[in-house]
């Protein structure tokens, strides 16, 4: 087969999971698939589910407008690492049928179509097989498109069609110029699309008709890339996922291995072999798979994700912990966690590798003491994850939000942590934040110096200065100072929502400070939301 000329594009297939950021966020949060949901960034919708769209929610819509259209809308946050982690099983399922896949972005997988089409007997047969296979493996819906060039194939997948060879330009011609916004995972075409619309270009065909020299001189490199997309050409070939090097360490046993102490001895030997092999290739392992085959033909395995590249001792520890689960009855797992018979084959598979030469520890670890303590703590946390699941050990990350309970997101140990969200949130509670945020509501009665109840008016003002707080089941406390109220301006349109809400900071006896929240839904009352220390 001859190489592609400048005017040709490779025949590609694309597997697209609709609304993937929403799907991944809903799965992580335990929200049913058909419940209306949207992912927000900077208080604007970046992705929404089909159910939310049917209620009028659209991309770039402000949070208040979106919740006005759909009061039951589940509000979810942006988390690229979560999206990528949950999309990996989809990419793996596609890779089982098609060779040389590339994850273009979370939710989109591309691969050369020629070999798979020839193997399965046609493009439509391949699409049908892929949709059934991905759905069966992951339980998720997907659409597949085939066309010349990556950009055209992505748009074909969004429409679930096959674009015949040589017809990419005619397929793209009538489509809106806004399709270029997400055309490339590495380039931002948003400003270019806005400029083209102001110049009167409404379709990809109109943009493609412009002379290449004119586009180059007027719009520069980004414009040239977009112009190639509009003409049905590709910016680059597919960057195929390389299969991992064969680094698995395998051991067989006769008689079968059926004791934890024997497994611990074998773990030390195999850990040394694997660590030596990785070090010789200048690699380090951040995700380790431990797999066994028993006498009765039962195959079991577990993948350990590590916060940092594992050492030789770390590999041995994880093997020993895993056999402790398999060869003994774990109280939290029950008898099903044990193996049905002795182990006749064991293999360690590095499933995620990084270049060891790129690793650098902080300067404060040069003494060795802190590094040892961190490693011991990390090993303990990873072991808890192995016993109870990855979400059993989490660390907090500050995110956007108005209330103190909304500003903290828990990230599983070992997953990347995003930077602190420093964007402004109108109506956010001013600093400092309370040290303790109560999960259960503690109702209180707030009165003024005459003993009359203090409430917040519709103009977000107190009816009178608070002088005393009576906690249910406790003694009352005198109020020595207060600040606020700060209105919580959310879901004001929802008749079934919380209605009027506002927060007040008060200083009570012994210098203690409390964060109170007033709620007018069903009946006016105060609760203690947090405590300052």
Short mmCIF file of C-alpha atoms in Angstrom, two decimals:
data_model
loop_
_atom_site.label_atom_id
_atom_site.label_comp_id
_atom_site.label_asym_id
_atom_site.label_seq_id
_atom_site.Cartn_x
_atom_site.Cartn_y
_atom_site.Cartn_z
CA UNK A 1 0.00 0.00 0.00
CA UNK A 2 1.41 3.38 -0.92
CA UNK A 3 1.85 6.16 1.63
CA UNK A 4 -0.88 8.76 1.96
CA UNK A 5 -0.36 11.92 -0.03
CA UNK A 6 -0.82 15.43 1.38
CA UNK A 7 -4.43 15.56 0.21
CA UNK A 8 -5.46 12.21 1.70
CA UNK A 9 -6.43 11.19 5.22
CA UNK A 10 -6.31 7.79 6.86
CA UNK A 11 -9.49 5.76 7.26
CA UNK A 12 -10.26 5.88 10.99
CA UNK A 13 -12.93 4.66 13.35
CA UNK A 14 -13.91 6.59 16.48
CA UNK A 15 -15.78 5.28 19.51
CA UNK A 16 -17.56 8.09 21.36
CA UNK A 17 -19.29 7.86 24.75
CA UNK A 18 -21.87 10.69 24.86
CA UNK A 19 -21.57 13.27 27.65
CA UNK A 20 -18.64 11.44 29.20
CA UNK A 21 -17.76 14.01 31.92
CA UNK A 22 -21.34 13.74 33.20
CA UNK A 23 -21.38 9.95 32.90
CA UNK A 24 -18.10 9.59 34.80
CA UNK A 25 -19.12 12.08 37.50
CA UNK A 26 -22.51 10.37 37.94
CA UNK A 27 -20.90 6.94 38.25
CA UNK A 28 -18.42 8.25 40.82
CA UNK A 29 -21.19 9.95 42.80
CA UNK A 30 -23.62 7.01 42.61
CA UNK A 31 -26.24 9.02 40.68
CA UNK A 32 -28.59 7.03 38.39
CA UNK A 33 -27.81 7.40 34.69
CA UNK A 34 -31.23 8.80 33.83
CA UNK A 35 -31.20 11.46 36.56
CA UNK A 36 -30.62 15.00 35.20
CA UNK A 37 -27.04 16.03 35.91
CA UNK A 38 -24.47 18.58 34.76
CA UNK A 39 -20.78 19.24 35.29
CA UNK A 40 -19.88 22.83 36.20
CA UNK A 41 -16.67 24.82 35.98
CA UNK A 42 -16.46 28.46 37.10
CA UNK A 43 -20.21 28.29 37.77
CA UNK A 44 -21.01 27.43 34.13
CA UNK A 45 -22.18 24.20 32.50
CA UNK A 46 -19.39 22.39 30.64
CA UNK A 47 -21.36 19.16 30.05
CA UNK A 48 -24.88 17.94 30.78
CA UNK A 49 -26.83 14.72 30.40
CA UNK A 50 -29.51 14.09 27.80
CA UNK A 51 -32.18 14.25 30.52
CA UNK A 52 -30.90 17.67 31.60
CA UNK A 53 -30.92 18.90 27.99
CA UNK A 54 -34.52 17.81 27.60
CA UNK A 55 -35.30 20.16 30.49
CA UNK A 56 -33.58 23.10 28.80
CA UNK A 57 -30.06 22.92 30.27
CA UNK A 58 -27.33 23.90 27.79
CA UNK A 59 -23.55 24.27 27.76
CA UNK A 60 -22.16 27.63 28.96
CA UNK A 61 -25.38 28.23 30.90
CA UNK A 62 -24.87 29.73 34.34
CA UNK A 63 -25.58 27.52 37.31
CA UNK A 64 -28.58 29.57 38.45
CA UNK A 65 -30.17 29.46 35.01
CA UNK A 66 -29.57 25.72 34.70
CA UNK A 67 -31.15 25.00 38.09
CA UNK A 68 -34.07 27.26 37.19
CA UNK A 69 -34.69 25.12 34.09
CA UNK A 70 -34.26 21.86 36.01
CA UNK A 71 -34.70 22.12 39.82
CA UNK A 72 -33.73 18.44 40.27
CA UNK A 73 -30.41 18.95 38.46
CA UNK A 74 -27.47 17.18 40.12
CA UNK A 75 -24.55 19.62 40.31
CA UNK A 76 -21.18 17.91 39.72
CA UNK A 77 -17.61 19.20 39.60
CA UNK A 78 -14.92 18.97 36.94
CA UNK A 79 -12.32 16.25 37.59
CA UNK A 80 -10.17 15.27 34.56
CA UNK A 81 -8.34 12.54 36.50
CA UNK A 82 -11.66 10.91 37.44
CA UNK A 83 -12.84 11.06 33.83
CA UNK A 84 -9.63 9.49 32.55
CA UNK A 85 -9.57 6.78 35.23
CA UNK A 86 -13.15 5.65 34.60
CA UNK A 87 -12.69 5.78 30.81
CA UNK A 88 -9.77 3.34 30.80
CA UNK A 89 -12.05 0.22 30.81
CA UNK A 90 -13.77 1.56 27.68
CA UNK A 91 -10.45 2.06 25.89
CA UNK A 92 -9.34 -1.41 26.98
CA UNK A 93 -12.58 -2.94 25.62
CA UNK A 94 -12.03 -1.27 22.23
CA UNK A 95 -8.41 -2.45 22.23
CA UNK A 96 -9.58 -6.04 22.58
CA UNK A 97 -11.10 -5.86 19.07
CA UNK A 98 -9.05 -3.16 17.30
CA UNK A 99 -5.26 -2.81 17.23
CA UNK A 100 -3.50 0.53 17.75
CA UNK A 101 -6.04 2.67 19.60
CA UNK A 102 -5.48 6.23 20.81
CA UNK A 103 -7.43 7.91 23.60
CA UNK A 104 -8.04 11.29 21.96
CA UNK A 105 -9.60 12.59 25.16
CA UNK A 106 -11.75 11.12 27.89
CA UNK A 107 -14.83 9.81 26.10
CA UNK A 108 -13.27 9.48 22.62
CA UNK A 109 -11.15 6.59 21.30
CA UNK A 110 -9.75 6.45 17.75
CA UNK A 111 -8.06 3.64 15.82
CA UNK A 112 -7.13 2.71 12.24
CA UNK A 113 -10.12 1.06 10.56
CA UNK A 114 -8.60 -0.90 7.68
CA UNK A 115 -7.32 -3.98 9.50
CA UNK A 116 -10.36 -4.38 11.76
CA UNK A 117 -12.77 -3.85 8.85
CA UNK A 118 -11.06 -6.59 6.82
CA UNK A 119 -11.08 -8.95 9.80
CA UNK A 120 -14.76 -8.51 10.70
CA UNK A 121 -15.98 -8.40 7.11
CA UNK A 122 -17.09 -4.80 6.69
CA UNK A 123 -17.46 -1.42 8.35
CA UNK A 124 -21.04 -1.90 9.51
CA UNK A 125 -20.23 -5.34 10.91
CA UNK A 126 -17.31 -3.83 12.84
CA UNK A 127 -19.49 -1.06 14.27
CA UNK A 128 -22.15 -3.50 15.43
CA UNK A 129 -19.53 -5.72 17.04
CA UNK A 130 -17.82 -2.80 18.80
CA UNK A 131 -21.04 -1.35 20.24
CA UNK A 132 -22.09 -4.73 21.63
CA UNK A 133 -18.61 -5.47 22.99
CA UNK A 134 -18.15 -2.13 24.77
CA UNK A 135 -21.66 -2.29 26.22
CA UNK A 136 -21.15 -5.85 27.40
CA UNK A 137 -17.77 -5.14 28.98
CA UNK A 138 -18.55 -1.80 30.65
CA UNK A 139 -22.34 -1.45 30.73
CA UNK A 140 -21.99 1.95 29.00
CA UNK A 141 -23.52 3.23 25.78
CA UNK A 142 -21.33 4.34 22.89
CA UNK A 143 -21.56 5.41 19.26
CA UNK A 144 -19.12 4.54 16.48
CA UNK A 145 -18.28 6.45 13.32
CA UNK A 146 -15.89 5.73 10.45
CA UNK A 147 -14.50 8.38 8.09
CA UNK A 148 -11.37 9.77 6.43
CA UNK A 149 -9.45 11.75 9.07
CA UNK A 150 -9.77 12.09 12.81
CA UNK A 151 -11.92 15.23 12.92
CA UNK A 152 -14.40 13.87 10.40
CA UNK A 153 -14.52 10.51 12.19
CA UNK A 154 -15.28 12.18 15.53
CA UNK A 155 -18.22 14.08 14.01
CA UNK A 156 -19.36 10.87 12.30
CA UNK A 157 -19.31 9.06 15.66
CA UNK A 158 -21.40 11.81 17.23
CA UNK A 159 -24.00 11.12 14.56
CA UNK A 160 -23.45 7.35 14.44
CA UNK A 161 -22.79 7.24 10.69
CA UNK A 162 -20.20 5.97 8.21
CA UNK A 163 -18.78 8.61 5.86
CA UNK A 164 -17.85 6.95 2.59
CA UNK A 165 -14.25 7.30 1.35
CA UNK A 166 -13.59 10.57 -0.47
CA UNK A 167 -16.79 12.26 0.77
CA UNK A 168 -15.47 13.94 3.93
CA UNK A 169 -15.70 17.45 2.47
CA UNK A 170 -19.32 17.05 1.42
CA UNK A 171 -20.20 15.57 4.84
CA UNK A 172 -18.54 18.46 6.70
CA UNK A 173 -19.75 21.23 4.40
CA UNK A 174 -23.24 21.90 5.88
CA UNK A 175 -22.15 21.46 9.52
CA UNK A 176 -21.92 24.46 11.84
CA UNK A 177 -18.61 26.28 12.21
CA UNK A 178 -18.95 25.75 15.98
CA UNK A 179 -17.93 22.10 15.48
CA UNK A 180 -14.35 23.41 15.39
CA UNK A 181 -14.44 24.40 19.08
CA UNK A 182 -13.43 20.94 20.29
CA UNK A 183 -11.70 19.83 17.09
CA UNK A 184 -8.28 19.34 18.64
CA UNK A 185 -7.31 18.15 22.14
CA UNK A 186 -4.17 20.34 21.99
CA UNK A 187 -5.45 23.59 20.40
CA UNK A 188 -8.12 26.03 21.57
CA UNK A 189 -10.26 27.11 18.62
CA UNK A 190 -12.88 29.00 20.64
CA UNK A 191 -11.61 32.49 19.81
CA UNK A 192 -11.13 31.55 16.15
CA UNK A 193 -14.72 30.29 15.89
CA UNK A 194 -16.05 33.52 17.44
CA UNK A 195 -14.03 35.54 14.90
CA UNK A 196 -15.22 33.45 11.97
CA UNK A 197 -18.83 33.87 13.04
CA UNK A 198 -18.39 37.64 13.25
CA UNK A 199 -16.96 37.55 9.73
CA UNK A 200 -20.15 35.86 8.51
CA UNK A 201 -18.87 32.30 8.14
CA UNK A 202 -21.55 29.97 9.47
CA UNK A 203 -20.59 26.52 8.10
CA UNK A 204 -17.46 24.43 7.73
CA UNK A 205 -17.97 24.45 3.96
CA UNK A 206 -17.81 28.24 3.79
CA UNK A 207 -14.58 28.22 5.79
CA UNK A 208 -13.09 25.43 3.65
CA UNK A 209 -13.70 27.47 0.46
CA UNK A 210 -11.29 30.20 1.62
CA UNK A 211 -7.88 30.10 -0.09
CA UNK A 212 -5.22 28.41 2.03
CA UNK A 213 -2.81 31.34 1.63
CA UNK A 214 -5.45 33.78 2.86
CA UNK A 215 -6.20 31.65 5.92
CA UNK A 216 -2.49 31.33 6.73
CA UNK A 217 -1.80 35.07 6.55
CA UNK A 218 -4.98 36.09 8.41
CA UNK A 219 -5.42 33.43 11.11
CA UNK A 220 -1.95 31.93 11.58
CA UNK A 221 -1.14 28.39 12.69
CA UNK A 222 -4.39 27.75 14.61
CA UNK A 223 -6.39 28.90 11.59
CA UNK A 224 -4.44 26.61 9.27
CA UNK A 225 -5.11 23.58 11.48
CA UNK A 226 -8.82 24.41 11.63
CA UNK A 227 -8.87 24.94 7.86
CA UNK A 228 -7.43 21.45 7.32
CA UNK A 229 -10.13 20.01 9.58
CA UNK A 230 -12.87 21.82 7.63
CA UNK A 231 -11.50 20.36 4.39
CA UNK A 232 -11.60 16.83 5.78
CA UNK A 233 -7.82 16.50 6.24
CA UNK A 234 -5.93 15.48 9.38
CA UNK A 235 -3.56 17.46 11.55
CA UNK A 236 -1.54 14.34 12.39
CA UNK A 237 -1.73 10.53 12.25
CA UNK A 238 -3.10 8.45 15.10
CA UNK A 239 -0.73 8.18 18.06
CA UNK A 240 -1.25 4.50 18.82
CA UNK A 241 -1.15 3.21 22.35
CA UNK A 242 1.93 1.08 22.67
CA UNK A 243 1.37 -2.31 24.27
CA UNK A 244 3.34 -2.58 27.56
CA UNK A 245 6.68 -4.30 27.48
CA UNK A 246 6.64 -7.93 28.59
CA UNK A 247 7.85 -7.32 32.12
CA UNK A 248 5.66 -9.80 33.98
CA UNK A 249 7.42 -12.02 36.51
CA UNK A 250 5.91 -15.53 36.57
CA UNK A 251 6.38 -18.39 39.07
CA UNK A 252 4.79 -21.85 39.19
CA UNK A 253 4.37 -24.04 42.28
CA UNK A 254 4.41 -27.80 42.81
CA UNK A 255 3.05 -28.58 45.38
CA UNK A 256 0.53 -25.71 45.28
CA UNK A 257 1.06 -22.65 47.46
CA UNK A 258 -1.55 -22.57 50.24
CA UNK A 259 0.06 -20.80 53.24
CA UNK A 260 0.56 -17.11 53.92
CA UNK A 261 4.08 -17.58 55.36
CA UNK A 262 5.19 -19.46 52.23
CA UNK A 263 3.61 -16.75 50.07
CA UNK A 264 5.52 -14.06 52.00
CA UNK A 265 8.81 -15.87 51.29
CA UNK A 266 8.01 -16.12 47.55
CA UNK A 267 6.90 -12.47 47.53
CA UNK A 268 10.33 -11.31 48.64
CA UNK A 269 12.07 -13.23 45.84
CA UNK A 270 9.69 -12.17 43.04
CA UNK A 271 9.66 -8.56 44.24
CA UNK A 272 13.45 -8.49 43.93
CA UNK A 273 13.32 -9.93 40.39
CA UNK A 274 10.69 -7.46 39.22
CA UNK A 275 12.40 -4.46 40.82
CA UNK A 276 15.75 -5.43 39.24
CA UNK A 277 14.11 -5.79 35.82
CA UNK A 278 12.42 -2.39 36.06
CA UNK A 279 15.54 -0.67 37.34
CA UNK A 280 17.56 -2.13 34.45
CA UNK A 281 15.14 -0.50 32.00
CA UNK A 282 15.08 2.83 33.92
CA UNK A 283 11.40 2.30 34.78
CA UNK A 284 9.32 2.56 37.94
CA UNK A 285 5.92 0.99 38.63
CA UNK A 286 2.94 3.03 39.85
CA UNK A 287 0.28 0.36 39.32
CA UNK A 288 0.97 -3.32 40.01
CA UNK A 289 -1.24 -6.28 39.07
CA UNK A 290 -1.05 -9.48 41.15
CA UNK A 291 -2.65 -12.52 39.48
CA UNK A 292 -2.92 -16.21 40.41
CA UNK A 293 -4.18 -19.49 38.95
CA UNK A 294 -5.40 -22.21 41.34
CA UNK A 295 -5.52 -25.99 41.11
CA UNK A 296 -9.18 -25.88 40.14
CA UNK A 297 -8.55 -23.44 37.27
CA UNK A 298 -9.79 -20.38 39.15
CA UNK A 299 -8.12 -17.11 38.08
CA UNK A 300 -8.01 -14.21 40.53
CA UNK A 301 -6.28 -10.87 40.38
CA UNK A 302 -6.06 -7.46 41.96
CA UNK A 303 -4.51 -4.21 40.77
CA UNK A 304 -2.74 -2.01 43.33
CA UNK A 305 -2.46 1.68 42.44
CA UNK A 306 0.34 3.42 44.31
CA UNK A 307 0.66 7.04 45.37
CA UNK A 308 4.36 6.90 44.43
CA UNK A 309 6.45 4.36 42.46
CA UNK A 310 6.75 1.24 44.59
CA UNK A 311 10.05 0.03 45.97
CA UNK A 312 11.16 -3.60 46.25
CA UNK A 313 9.77 -3.76 49.80
CA UNK A 314 6.56 -2.15 48.61
CA UNK A 315 6.04 -4.84 45.96
CA UNK A 316 6.67 -7.60 48.51
CA UNK A 317 4.29 -5.99 51.02
CA UNK A 318 1.45 -5.79 48.50
CA UNK A 319 1.91 -9.42 47.51
CA UNK A 320 1.90 -10.50 51.14
CA UNK A 321 -1.21 -8.44 51.91
CA UNK A 322 -3.00 -9.81 48.85
CA UNK A 323 -2.26 -13.43 49.83
CA UNK A 324 -3.37 -12.60 53.36
CA UNK A 325 -6.76 -11.76 51.84
CA UNK A 326 -6.86 -14.73 49.46
CA UNK A 327 -5.65 -17.45 51.81
CA UNK A 328 -7.53 -16.32 54.88
CA UNK A 329 -11.13 -15.31 55.43
CA UNK A 330 -11.23 -11.51 55.62
CA UNK A 331 -13.89 -10.33 58.10
CA UNK A 332 -14.98 -7.49 55.81
CA UNK A 333 -15.13 -9.63 52.68
CA UNK A 334 -16.44 -13.01 53.83
CA UNK A 335 -15.61 -16.50 52.53
CA UNK A 336 -15.93 -15.44 48.87
CA UNK A 337 -12.67 -13.50 49.18
CA UNK A 338 -10.67 -16.71 49.71
CA UNK A 339 -9.28 -18.96 46.99
CA UNK A 340 -11.01 -22.27 46.32
CA UNK A 341 -7.70 -24.19 46.29
CA UNK A 342 -3.92 -23.77 46.34
CA UNK A 343 -2.04 -21.53 43.91
CA UNK A 344 -0.18 -23.26 41.06
CA UNK A 345 0.82 -20.13 39.11
CA UNK A 346 1.57 -16.56 40.20
CA UNK A 347 2.55 -13.59 38.07
CA UNK A 348 3.25 -9.92 38.75
CA UNK A 349 2.30 -7.52 35.95
CA UNK A 350 3.42 -3.84 35.97
CA UNK A 351 0.31 -2.13 34.59
CA UNK A 352 1.40 1.50 34.79
CA UNK A 353 5.03 2.55 34.32
CA UNK A 354 6.88 5.85 34.47
CA UNK A 355 10.41 6.82 33.54
CA UNK A 356 12.48 6.47 36.71
CA UNK A 357 14.88 9.21 35.61
CA UNK A 358 12.09 11.77 35.83
CA UNK A 359 11.44 11.06 39.52
CA UNK A 360 12.84 13.53 42.02
CA UNK A 361 12.14 13.68 45.73
CA UNK A 362 11.82 16.93 47.61
CA UNK A 363 14.88 18.48 49.24
CA UNK A 364 13.39 18.02 52.71
CA UNK A 365 13.66 14.24 52.29
CA UNK A 366 17.43 14.24 51.89
CA UNK A 367 17.93 13.26 55.53
CA UNK A 368 16.08 9.98 55.09
CA UNK A 369 14.02 10.07 58.29
CA UNK A 370 10.99 11.82 56.82
CA UNK A 371 11.14 9.69 53.67
CA UNK A 372 11.02 6.49 55.73
CA UNK A 373 8.07 7.76 57.75
CA UNK A 374 6.22 8.81 54.60
CA UNK A 375 6.85 5.43 52.99
CA UNK A 376 5.57 3.55 56.04
CA UNK A 377 2.47 5.74 56.18
CA UNK A 378 1.87 5.32 52.45
CA UNK A 379 2.22 1.55 52.68
CA UNK A 380 -0.29 1.46 55.53
CA UNK A 381 -2.79 3.54 53.56
CA UNK A 382 -2.38 1.41 50.44
CA UNK A 383 -2.98 -1.72 52.49
CA UNK A 384 -6.23 -0.27 53.83
CA UNK A 385 -7.26 0.49 50.23
CA UNK A 386 -6.50 -3.09 49.28
CA UNK A 387 -8.75 -4.38 52.06
CA UNK A 388 -11.63 -1.89 51.83
CA UNK A 389 -11.42 -0.40 48.33
CA UNK A 390 -9.78 2.69 46.76
CA UNK A 391 -12.30 5.15 48.23
CA UNK A 392 -11.69 3.93 51.79
CA UNK A 393 -8.66 6.26 52.10
CA UNK A 394 -9.15 9.81 50.88
CA UNK A 395 -7.46 13.17 51.34
CA UNK A 396 -9.28 16.53 51.22
CA UNK A 397 -8.84 19.09 48.46
CA UNK A 398 -10.26 22.63 48.53
CA UNK A 399 -12.64 23.30 45.64
CA UNK A 400 -15.15 25.98 44.71
CA UNK A 401 -18.27 26.61 46.74
CA UNK A 402 -20.01 29.08 49.02
CA UNK A 403 -20.50 27.09 52.20
CA UNK A 404 -17.75 25.44 54.27
CA UNK A 405 -19.12 21.94 53.61
CA UNK A 406 -19.15 22.54 49.84
CA UNK A 407 -15.49 23.59 49.59
CA UNK A 408 -13.94 20.23 50.40
CA UNK A 409 -13.71 17.29 47.98
CA UNK A 410 -12.25 13.94 49.01
CA UNK A 411 -9.71 12.44 46.57
CA UNK A 412 -8.77 8.72 46.81
CA UNK A 413 -5.21 8.17 48.03
CA UNK A 414 -2.87 7.82 45.06
CA UNK A 415 -5.01 9.86 42.62
CA UNK A 416 -3.70 13.25 41.40
CA UNK A 417 -4.76 16.19 43.53
CA UNK A 418 -5.85 19.38 41.78
CA UNK A 419 -4.68 22.79 42.87
CA UNK A 420 -6.76 24.78 45.34
CA UNK A 421 -9.63 26.62 43.63
CA UNK A 422 -8.90 30.32 44.11
CA UNK A 423 -11.65 31.64 41.83
CA UNK A 424 -14.14 34.11 43.33
CA UNK A 425 -17.51 32.77 44.41
CA UNK A 426 -20.10 35.51 44.95
CA UNK A 427 -21.73 34.98 48.32
CA UNK A 428 -18.89 32.80 49.65
CA UNK A 429 -18.52 32.76 53.41
CA UNK A 430 -15.60 35.09 54.29
CA UNK A 431 -12.46 33.77 55.96
CA UNK A 432 -11.70 32.17 58.30
CA UNK A 433 -13.58 28.95 57.68
CA UNK A 434 -14.84 26.95 60.68
CA UNK A 435 -12.49 24.24 61.93
CA UNK A 436 -15.39 21.82 62.45
CA UNK A 437 -18.35 21.38 60.08
CA UNK A 438 -21.15 19.32 61.61
CA UNK A 439 -22.62 16.53 59.49
CA UNK A 440 -25.82 16.45 61.59
CA UNK A 441 -28.04 19.46 62.13
CA UNK A 442 -27.92 21.00 65.61
CA UNK A 443 -30.98 23.20 65.96
CA UNK A 444 -30.77 26.31 68.15
CA UNK A 445 -33.02 29.20 69.15
CA UNK A 446 -31.63 32.72 68.73
CA UNK A 447 -33.27 35.54 70.74
CA UNK A 448 -32.61 39.25 71.30
CA UNK A 449 -32.21 41.08 74.60
CA UNK A 450 -36.01 41.08 75.12
CA UNK A 451 -36.29 37.33 74.53
CA UNK A 452 -37.90 37.69 71.11
CA UNK A 453 -36.87 35.27 68.33
CA UNK A 454 -34.34 36.68 65.86
CA UNK A 455 -34.92 35.86 62.18
CA UNK A 456 -33.58 36.99 58.82
CA UNK A 457 -35.85 39.15 56.66
CA UNK A 458 -36.30 38.87 52.90
CA UNK A 459 -33.87 41.79 52.59
CA UNK A 460 -31.22 39.64 54.31
CA UNK A 461 -31.23 41.64 57.54
CA UNK A 462 -31.66 40.51 61.15
CA UNK A 463 -34.86 41.63 62.84
CA UNK A 464 -32.79 42.57 65.93
CA UNK A 465 -29.27 41.97 67.29
CA UNK A 466 -28.84 38.46 68.74
CA UNK A 467 -28.10 38.30 72.46
CA UNK A 468 -28.61 34.68 73.47
CA UNK A 469 -28.47 31.20 71.90
CA UNK A 470 -30.41 28.29 73.34
CA UNK A 471 -29.08 24.93 72.16
CA UNK A 472 -31.58 22.08 72.28
CA UNK A 473 -30.76 19.87 75.26
CA UNK A 474 -28.00 22.20 76.47
CA UNK A 475 -27.64 25.34 78.50
CA UNK A 476 -28.03 28.70 76.79
CA UNK A 477 -25.04 30.87 75.87
CA UNK A 478 -24.70 34.62 75.75
CA UNK A 479 -23.73 36.25 72.43
CA UNK A 480 -20.80 38.68 72.87
CA UNK A 481 -20.40 39.59 69.20
CA UNK A 482 -21.73 38.73 65.76
CA UNK A 483 -21.16 39.35 62.04
CA UNK A 484 -23.38 38.93 58.99
CA UNK A 485 -25.81 37.87 57.75
CA UNK A 486 -24.49 36.51 54.46
CA UNK A 487 -27.38 35.33 52.26
CA UNK A 488 -27.16 31.95 50.54
CA UNK A 489 -28.53 32.92 47.15
CA UNK A 490 -29.21 29.49 45.65
CA UNK A 491 -32.29 27.74 44.24
CA UNK A 492 -34.44 30.75 45.11
CA UNK A 493 -36.91 29.76 42.36
CA UNK A 494 -37.56 26.23 43.65
CA UNK A 495 -40.78 26.06 45.70
CA UNK A 496 -39.62 22.76 47.21
CA UNK A 497 -36.11 23.98 47.99
CA UNK A 498 -34.69 25.45 51.17
CA UNK A 499 -36.12 28.92 50.55
CA UNK A 500 -34.44 31.85 52.26
CA UNK A 501 -31.12 30.99 53.91
CA UNK A 502 -28.38 33.08 55.49
CA UNK A 503 -25.28 32.60 57.65
CA UNK A 504 -24.20 34.48 60.77
CA UNK A 505 -20.98 34.24 62.80
CA UNK A 506 -21.36 34.67 66.56
CA UNK A 507 -18.95 34.77 69.51
CA UNK A 508 -20.37 33.13 72.64
CA UNK A 509 -19.20 32.38 76.18
CA UNK A 510 -15.53 31.43 76.82
CA UNK A 511 -14.54 32.97 73.50
CA UNK A 512 -16.05 30.16 71.43
CA UNK A 513 -17.26 31.09 67.94
CA UNK A 514 -20.04 29.41 65.98
CA UNK A 515 -21.32 29.57 62.42
CA UNK A 516 -25.11 29.68 62.38
CA UNK A 517 -27.39 29.21 59.40
CA UNK A 518 -30.95 30.51 59.22
CA UNK A 519 -33.47 28.56 57.19
CA UNK A 520 -36.99 29.70 56.33
CA UNK A 521 -38.18 26.55 54.56
CA UNK A 522 -41.39 25.09 56.10
CA UNK A 523 -40.63 27.00 59.33
CA UNK A 524 -38.05 29.62 60.36
CA UNK A 525 -35.24 28.08 62.42
CA UNK A 526 -31.49 28.25 63.08
CA UNK A 527 -28.90 25.47 62.99
CA UNK A 528 -25.25 25.34 64.06
CA UNK A 529 -23.33 24.70 60.82
CA UNK A 530 -19.78 24.87 62.16
CA UNK A 531 -17.53 25.76 65.06
CA UNK A 532 -14.36 27.86 65.11
CA UNK A 533 -11.44 26.90 67.34
#
